[in-house]
Amino acid sequence: MTTQIQQQPERVRPEPIKAVPVRHPGRWVTAVVVVVLSAMFVHLLLTNKHFEWSFIFSDSGQGQPGVMFLRPVLDGLVGTIELTITSMLIGVALGVVIAIMRLSPNRILAGAAWVYTWVFRAIPRLVLAILFGNLGILWARIGFGLPFGKQIGALFGMHDFSGQIFSIKASELLTGFVAGMLALGLSEAAYMAEIVRAGIQSIDVGQSEAASALGLSRGQVLRRIVLPQAMRVIVPPTGNETIAMVKDTSLVAYVPVGRELFFQLSAVGTRTFQVLPVLVGACLWYLILCSVLMIGQYFVERHFGRGYGTGGRARRRLRDLSVESSGRIVLTDGNGKEPAL
């Protein structure tokens, strides 16, 4: 059997279709409504004197910077950033551990991980922050050492044995900042555990089985095979959680935590009776912080999403491969006839 290429006759290009564009009056009506509402909002911001923009940005009447740039407010801004970073580090690290425990074949570990996520996802973060701020009621001092040291000492007749290496006052250890950090971090760990678990389960189990067949341990499979591929699923919701954490740091003002943005702005508003301008300044600072995080999230997602989807380079490659041809390949036998299929 030989292969011959038979060239089809050149086709006549049909006339272009005279397509009539579809009208979408609803879109234009919606667009007009959006433009009008936006103009009304901008007009409100520029004309209503109660916003006190000079008080927010530059209090020229007193020769001092605006409320957004006062030294206590800037210190609170730094404290908010530090609280966000530390809480997310706790949440991500502990969340990965809990996610792995949740997927463990050991029922005790899986059950403990489920209980943890159940408890900390059910309790509001404001309640957790206030609760951790009052943990000093339970213990005057917090000791570190052998668990159940006194009971073990009494069992062996050593009544003076406590098993403690050292102890510290609860009020010195559980400061407002530490209490808020623990409350936010432990709460975040429950959500991160579900995010990481979903990312791990999004990877085909055949890859883990193939890696195990090559002799890799379970830890090596997670570190080298599963987690790198799961990052494109984990990163977007993690970025959203980080942005939400920036806003949730305002909850620790009720612990209270003095070195925090909303606490400091609220204090300025209480002293000056300028409540609305202070709240607008808080909104602007949170808007700036979250905008920076959104930009960073975009680049991180693009980095971990390389090679997936049809965007960018992949789309151009597919377009280059889709070359139209006017000929067709026909299989023929030795006599030049097409075989019957």
Coordinates of C-alpha atoms in Angstrom, one line a residue:
M1 CA 0.0 0.0 0.0
T2 CA 1.4 3.4 -0.9
T3 CA 0.4 6.9 0.2
Q4 CA -0.5 9.5 -2.4
I5 CA -1.6 13.0 -1.7
Q6 CA -4.5 14.2 -3.9
Q7 CA -4.9 17.9 -4.1
Q8 CA -8.5 19.1 -3.9
P9 CA -9.6 21.8 -6.4
E10 CA -9.4 25.3 -5.1
R11 CA -12.6 26.3 -3.3
V12 CA -14.4 29.5 -4.1
R13 CA -14.5 31.8 -1.0
P14 CA -18.1 32.6 -0.1
E15 CA -19.3 36.1 0.3
P16 CA -19.0 37.5 3.8
I17 CA -22.1 37.2 5.8
K18 CA -23.9 40.4 6.4
A19 CA -24.3 40.0 10.1
V20 CA -26.4 42.5 12.0
P21 CA -25.0 43.3 15.5
V22 CA -27.1 42.2 18.4
R23 CA -28.5 45.1 20.4
H24 CA -28.0 45.1 24.1
P25 CA -30.1 47.9 25.5
G26 CA -29.9 46.5 29.0
R27 CA -26.1 46.8 29.1
W28 CA -26.3 50.5 28.1
V29 CA -29.0 51.2 30.7
T30 CA -26.9 49.5 33.4
A31 CA -23.8 51.4 32.3
V32 CA -25.6 54.7 32.5
V33 CA -26.9 53.9 36.0
V34 CA -23.3 53.0 37.1
V35 CA -21.9 56.2 35.7
V36 CA -24.6 58.3 37.4
L37 CA -24.1 56.6 40.7
S38 CA -20.3 57.0 40.4
A39 CA -20.7 60.7 39.6
M40 CA -23.0 61.2 42.6
F41 CA -20.5 59.5 44.9
V42 CA -17.6 61.6 43.7
H43 CA -19.7 64.7 44.1
L44 CA -20.5 63.7 47.6
L45 CA -16.8 63.2 48.4
L46 CA -15.8 66.6 47.0
T47 CA -18.6 68.8 48.2
N48 CA -19.6 67.5 51.7
K49 CA -17.6 69.5 54.2
H50 CA -18.1 66.9 57.0
F51 CA -15.4 64.7 55.4
E52 CA -12.8 67.3 56.6
W53 CA -10.1 66.3 54.0
S54 CA -7.7 68.9 55.4
F55 CA -7.9 67.2 58.8
I56 CA -7.2 63.8 57.1
F57 CA -4.3 64.7 55.0
S58 CA -2.8 68.0 56.2
D59 CA -4.1 69.9 59.2
S60 CA -2.8 73.2 58.0
G61 CA -4.6 75.1 60.7
Q62 CA -2.5 73.7 63.5
G63 CA 0.7 73.3 61.4
Q64 CA 0.7 69.5 62.0
P65 CA 0.4 66.6 59.6
G66 CA -3.0 65.1 58.9
V67 CA -4.5 62.4 61.0
M68 CA -3.3 59.7 58.6
F69 CA 0.3 60.7 59.1
L70 CA 0.5 61.3 62.9
R71 CA 3.3 59.4 64.6
P72 CA 1.0 57.2 66.8
V73 CA -1.0 56.3 63.7
L74 CA 2.1 55.3 61.7
D75 CA 3.3 53.2 64.7
G76 CA -0.1 51.5 64.6
L77 CA 0.3 50.9 60.9
V78 CA 3.6 49.1 61.5
G79 CA 2.0 47.1 64.3
T80 CA -0.9 46.1 61.9
I81 CA 1.6 44.9 59.3
E82 CA 3.6 42.9 61.9
L83 CA 0.4 41.4 63.3
T84 CA -0.7 40.4 59.8
I85 CA 2.6 38.7 59.0
T86 CA 3.0 36.8 62.2
S87 CA -0.6 35.7 62.2
M88 CA -0.4 34.4 58.7
L89 CA 2.9 32.6 59.3
I90 CA 1.2 30.8 62.2
G91 CA -1.9 30.1 60.2
V92 CA 0.0 28.8 57.1
A93 CA 2.5 26.7 59.0
L94 CA -0.1 25.1 61.3
G95 CA -2.6 24.8 58.5
V96 CA -0.3 22.7 56.5
V97 CA 0.3 20.4 59.4
I98 CA -3.4 20.1 60.2
A99 CA -4.2 19.4 56.5
I100 CA -1.6 16.6 56.4
M101 CA -3.1 15.2 59.7
R102 CA -6.6 15.4 58.2
L103 CA -5.4 13.2 55.2
S104 CA -3.6 10.8 57.4
P105 CA -4.8 7.2 57.5
N106 CA -4.4 7.3 61.3
R107 CA -7.9 7.9 62.6
I108 CA -6.7 9.7 65.8
L109 CA -4.7 12.3 63.8
A110 CA -7.5 12.7 61.3
G111 CA -10.1 13.1 64.0
A112 CA -8.0 15.6 66.0
A113 CA -7.5 17.7 62.9
W114 CA -11.2 17.6 62.1
V115 CA -12.1 18.7 65.7
Y116 CA -9.6 21.6 65.4
T117 CA -11.1 22.9 62.2
W118 CA -14.6 22.5 63.5
V119 CA -13.9 24.5 66.7
F120 CA -11.9 27.3 65.3
R121 CA -14.1 27.8 62.2
A122 CA -17.2 28.0 64.4
I123 CA -16.0 30.6 66.9
P124 CA -15.9 34.3 65.6
R125 CA -12.5 35.8 65.6
L126 CA -13.6 38.8 67.7
V127 CA -14.7 36.3 70.4
L128 CA -11.4 34.5 70.2
A129 CA -9.4 37.7 70.4
I130 CA -11.2 38.8 73.6
L131 CA -11.0 35.2 75.0
F132 CA -7.3 35.0 74.5
G133 CA -6.9 38.4 76.0
N134 CA -8.5 37.1 79.2
L135 CA -6.7 33.8 79.5
G136 CA -4.7 35.2 82.4
I137 CA -7.9 34.6 84.5
L138 CA -7.2 30.8 84.3
W139 CA -3.6 30.9 85.3
A140 CA -1.6 33.4 87.4
R141 CA 1.6 31.8 86.1
I142 CA 2.3 29.7 83.1
G143 CA 4.9 27.0 83.6
F144 CA 6.9 25.0 81.1
G145 CA 8.2 21.5 82.0
L146 CA 6.9 17.9 82.4
P147 CA 3.2 17.5 82.0
F148 CA 1.3 16.4 85.1
G149 CA 4.5 16.9 87.1
K150 CA 2.9 17.2 90.5
Q151 CA 0.7 14.1 90.0
I152 CA 3.7 12.0 88.9
G153 CA 5.7 13.3 91.9
A154 CA 2.9 12.4 94.2
L155 CA 2.7 8.9 92.6
F156 CA 6.3 8.2 93.5
G157 CA 6.2 9.9 96.9
M158 CA 8.0 13.1 95.7
H159 CA 5.6 15.7 96.9
D160 CA 7.9 18.6 96.3
F161 CA 8.5 17.6 92.7
S162 CA 6.6 19.9 90.2
G163 CA 8.4 19.0 86.9
Q164 CA 8.6 22.7 85.9
I165 CA 11.7 24.0 84.2
F166 CA 10.6 27.6 84.6
S167 CA 7.4 29.7 84.9
I168 CA 6.4 33.2 84.0
K169 CA 3.5 35.4 84.9
A170 CA 0.6 35.0 82.5
S171 CA 0.2 38.8 82.2
E172 CA 3.8 39.1 81.0
L173 CA 3.5 36.3 78.5
L174 CA 0.0 36.9 77.1
T175 CA 0.3 40.6 76.3
G176 CA -2.4 42.1 74.1
F177 CA -0.3 41.7 71.0
V178 CA 0.5 38.1 71.7
A179 CA -3.1 37.3 72.6
G180 CA -4.3 38.9 69.3
M181 CA -1.6 37.2 67.3
L182 CA -2.5 33.7 68.7
A183 CA -6.2 34.2 68.3
L184 CA -5.9 35.3 64.7
G185 CA -3.2 32.8 63.8
L186 CA -5.0 29.8 65.3
S187 CA -8.2 30.8 63.7
E188 CA -6.5 31.2 60.3
A189 CA -4.9 27.8 60.6
A190 CA -8.3 26.1 60.5
Y191 CA -9.1 27.9 57.2
M192 CA -5.7 27.3 55.7
A193 CA -6.0 23.6 56.6
E194 CA -9.0 23.3 54.4
I195 CA -7.3 25.3 51.6
V196 CA -4.2 23.1 51.7
R197 CA -6.3 19.9 51.9
A198 CA -8.2 21.0 48.8
G199 CA -5.0 21.7 47.0
I200 CA -3.5 18.4 47.8
Q201 CA -6.6 16.5 46.8
S202 CA -6.7 18.3 43.4
I203 CA -3.5 16.4 42.3
D204 CA -4.2 13.1 40.7
V205 CA -3.5 10.2 43.1
G206 CA -1.6 8.4 40.3
Q207 CA 1.3 10.8 40.7
S208 CA 1.7 10.0 44.4
E209 CA 1.5 6.3 43.6
A210 CA 4.1 6.6 40.8
A211 CA 6.4 8.5 43.1
S212 CA 6.0 5.9 45.9
A213 CA 6.7 3.2 43.4
L214 CA 10.1 5.0 42.7
G215 CA 11.0 4.7 46.3
L216 CA 10.1 8.2 47.6
S217 CA 8.8 8.4 51.1
R218 CA 5.4 10.1 52.0
G219 CA 7.2 13.2 53.0
Q220 CA 9.2 13.4 49.9
V221 CA 6.1 12.8 47.8
L222 CA 4.4 15.8 49.5
R223 CA 7.4 18.1 49.3
R224 CA 8.6 17.3 45.7
I225 CA 5.6 16.1 43.8
V226 CA 2.3 17.1 45.4
L227 CA 2.7 20.5 47.0
P228 CA 4.6 22.1 44.1
Q229 CA 1.7 21.3 41.8
A230 CA -0.9 22.1 44.4
M231 CA 0.4 25.6 44.8
R232 CA -1.6 27.0 41.9
V233 CA -4.7 25.9 43.7
I234 CA -3.5 27.0 47.2
V235 CA -2.1 30.4 46.3
P236 CA -5.3 32.3 45.2
P237 CA -7.3 31.6 48.3
T238 CA -4.2 32.1 50.5
G239 CA -3.8 35.6 49.0
N240 CA -7.5 36.3 49.8
E241 CA -7.0 35.1 53.4
T242 CA -4.0 37.4 53.7
I243 CA -6.0 40.4 52.5
A244 CA -8.8 39.4 54.9
M245 CA -6.2 39.1 57.8
V246 CA -5.2 42.7 57.2
K247 CA -8.8 43.8 57.9
D248 CA -9.3 41.3 60.8
T249 CA -6.4 42.9 62.7
S250 CA -8.8 45.7 63.6
L251 CA -10.5 43.2 65.9
V252 CA -7.6 43.2 68.3
A253 CA -8.5 46.8 69.2
Y254 CA -11.0 45.2 71.6
V255 CA -8.4 43.1 73.4
P256 CA -7.1 45.8 73.6
V257 CA -3.9 46.2 71.5
G258 CA -2.5 49.7 71.6
R259 CA 0.0 49.3 68.7
E260 CA -2.6 48.8 66.0
L261 CA -3.9 51.1 63.3
F262 CA -7.6 51.1 64.1
F263 CA -7.0 51.5 67.8
Q264 CA -4.8 54.6 67.3
L265 CA -7.2 56.2 64.8
S266 CA -10.1 55.6 67.2
A267 CA -8.2 57.2 70.0
V268 CA -7.5 60.3 67.8
G269 CA -11.2 60.4 66.9
T270 CA -12.2 60.3 70.6
R271 CA -9.9 63.1 71.5
T272 CA -10.8 65.4 68.6
F273 CA -14.4 64.5 68.2
Q274 CA -13.7 64.0 64.4
V275 CA -15.2 60.5 64.1
L276 CA -16.1 60.5 60.4
P277 CA -12.7 61.8 59.1
V278 CA -10.9 59.3 61.3
L279 CA -13.0 56.5 59.9
V280 CA -12.3 57.7 56.4
G281 CA -8.6 57.8 57.1
A282 CA -8.8 54.2 58.4
C283 CA -10.6 53.1 55.2
L284 CA -7.9 54.7 53.1
W285 CA -5.0 53.0 55.0
Y286 CA -6.7 49.6 54.7
L287 CA -7.4 50.3 51.0
I288 CA -3.7 51.0 50.4
L289 CA -2.5 47.9 52.3
C290 CA -4.9 45.6 50.5
S291 CA -4.1 47.1 47.1
V292 CA -0.4 46.4 47.6
L293 CA -1.3 42.8 48.6
M294 CA -3.5 42.4 45.5
I295 CA -0.7 43.4 43.2
G296 CA 1.6 40.9 44.9
Q297 CA -1.0 38.2 44.7
Y298 CA -1.3 38.8 41.0
F299 CA 2.4 38.2 40.3
V300 CA 2.5 35.2 42.7
E301 CA -0.5 33.5 41.0
R302 CA 1.1 34.2 37.6
H303 CA 4.3 32.5 38.7
F304 CA 2.7 29.4 40.0
G305 CA 0.2 29.2 37.1
R306 CA 2.8 28.9 34.4
G307 CA 2.1 26.1 32.0
Y308 CA -1.6 25.8 32.9
G309 CA -4.6 27.0 30.9
T310 CA -4.7 28.6 27.4
G311 CA -3.5 32.1 28.2
G312 CA -0.4 33.9 26.9
R313 CA 2.3 31.6 25.5
A314 CA 0.1 28.5 25.4
R315 CA -2.5 30.4 23.2
R316 CA 0.1 31.6 20.8
R317 CA 1.5 28.1 20.5
L318 CA -1.9 26.6 19.7
R319 CA -2.5 29.3 17.1
D320 CA 0.8 28.5 15.4
L321 CA -0.1 24.8 15.2
S322 CA -3.6 25.3 13.8
V323 CA -2.4 25.8 10.1
E324 CA -5.2 25.2 7.6
S325 CA -4.3 23.1 4.5
S326 CA -6.2 22.7 1.3
G327 CA -5.1 19.2 0.6
R328 CA -5.9 15.8 2.2
I329 CA -3.9 12.6 2.7
V330 CA -5.4 9.5 1.1
L331 CA -4.2 5.9 1.6
T332 CA -4.2 3.9 -1.7
D333 CA -3.1 0.4 -2.6
G334 CA -0.6 -0.6 -5.3
N335 CA -3.1 0.1 -8.1
G336 CA -3.7 3.6 -6.9
K337 CA -7.2 2.8 -5.6
E338 CA -8.5 3.6 -2.2
P339 CA -8.9 0.5 -0.1
A340 CA -12.4 -0.3 1.2
L341 CA -12.6 0.3 4.9

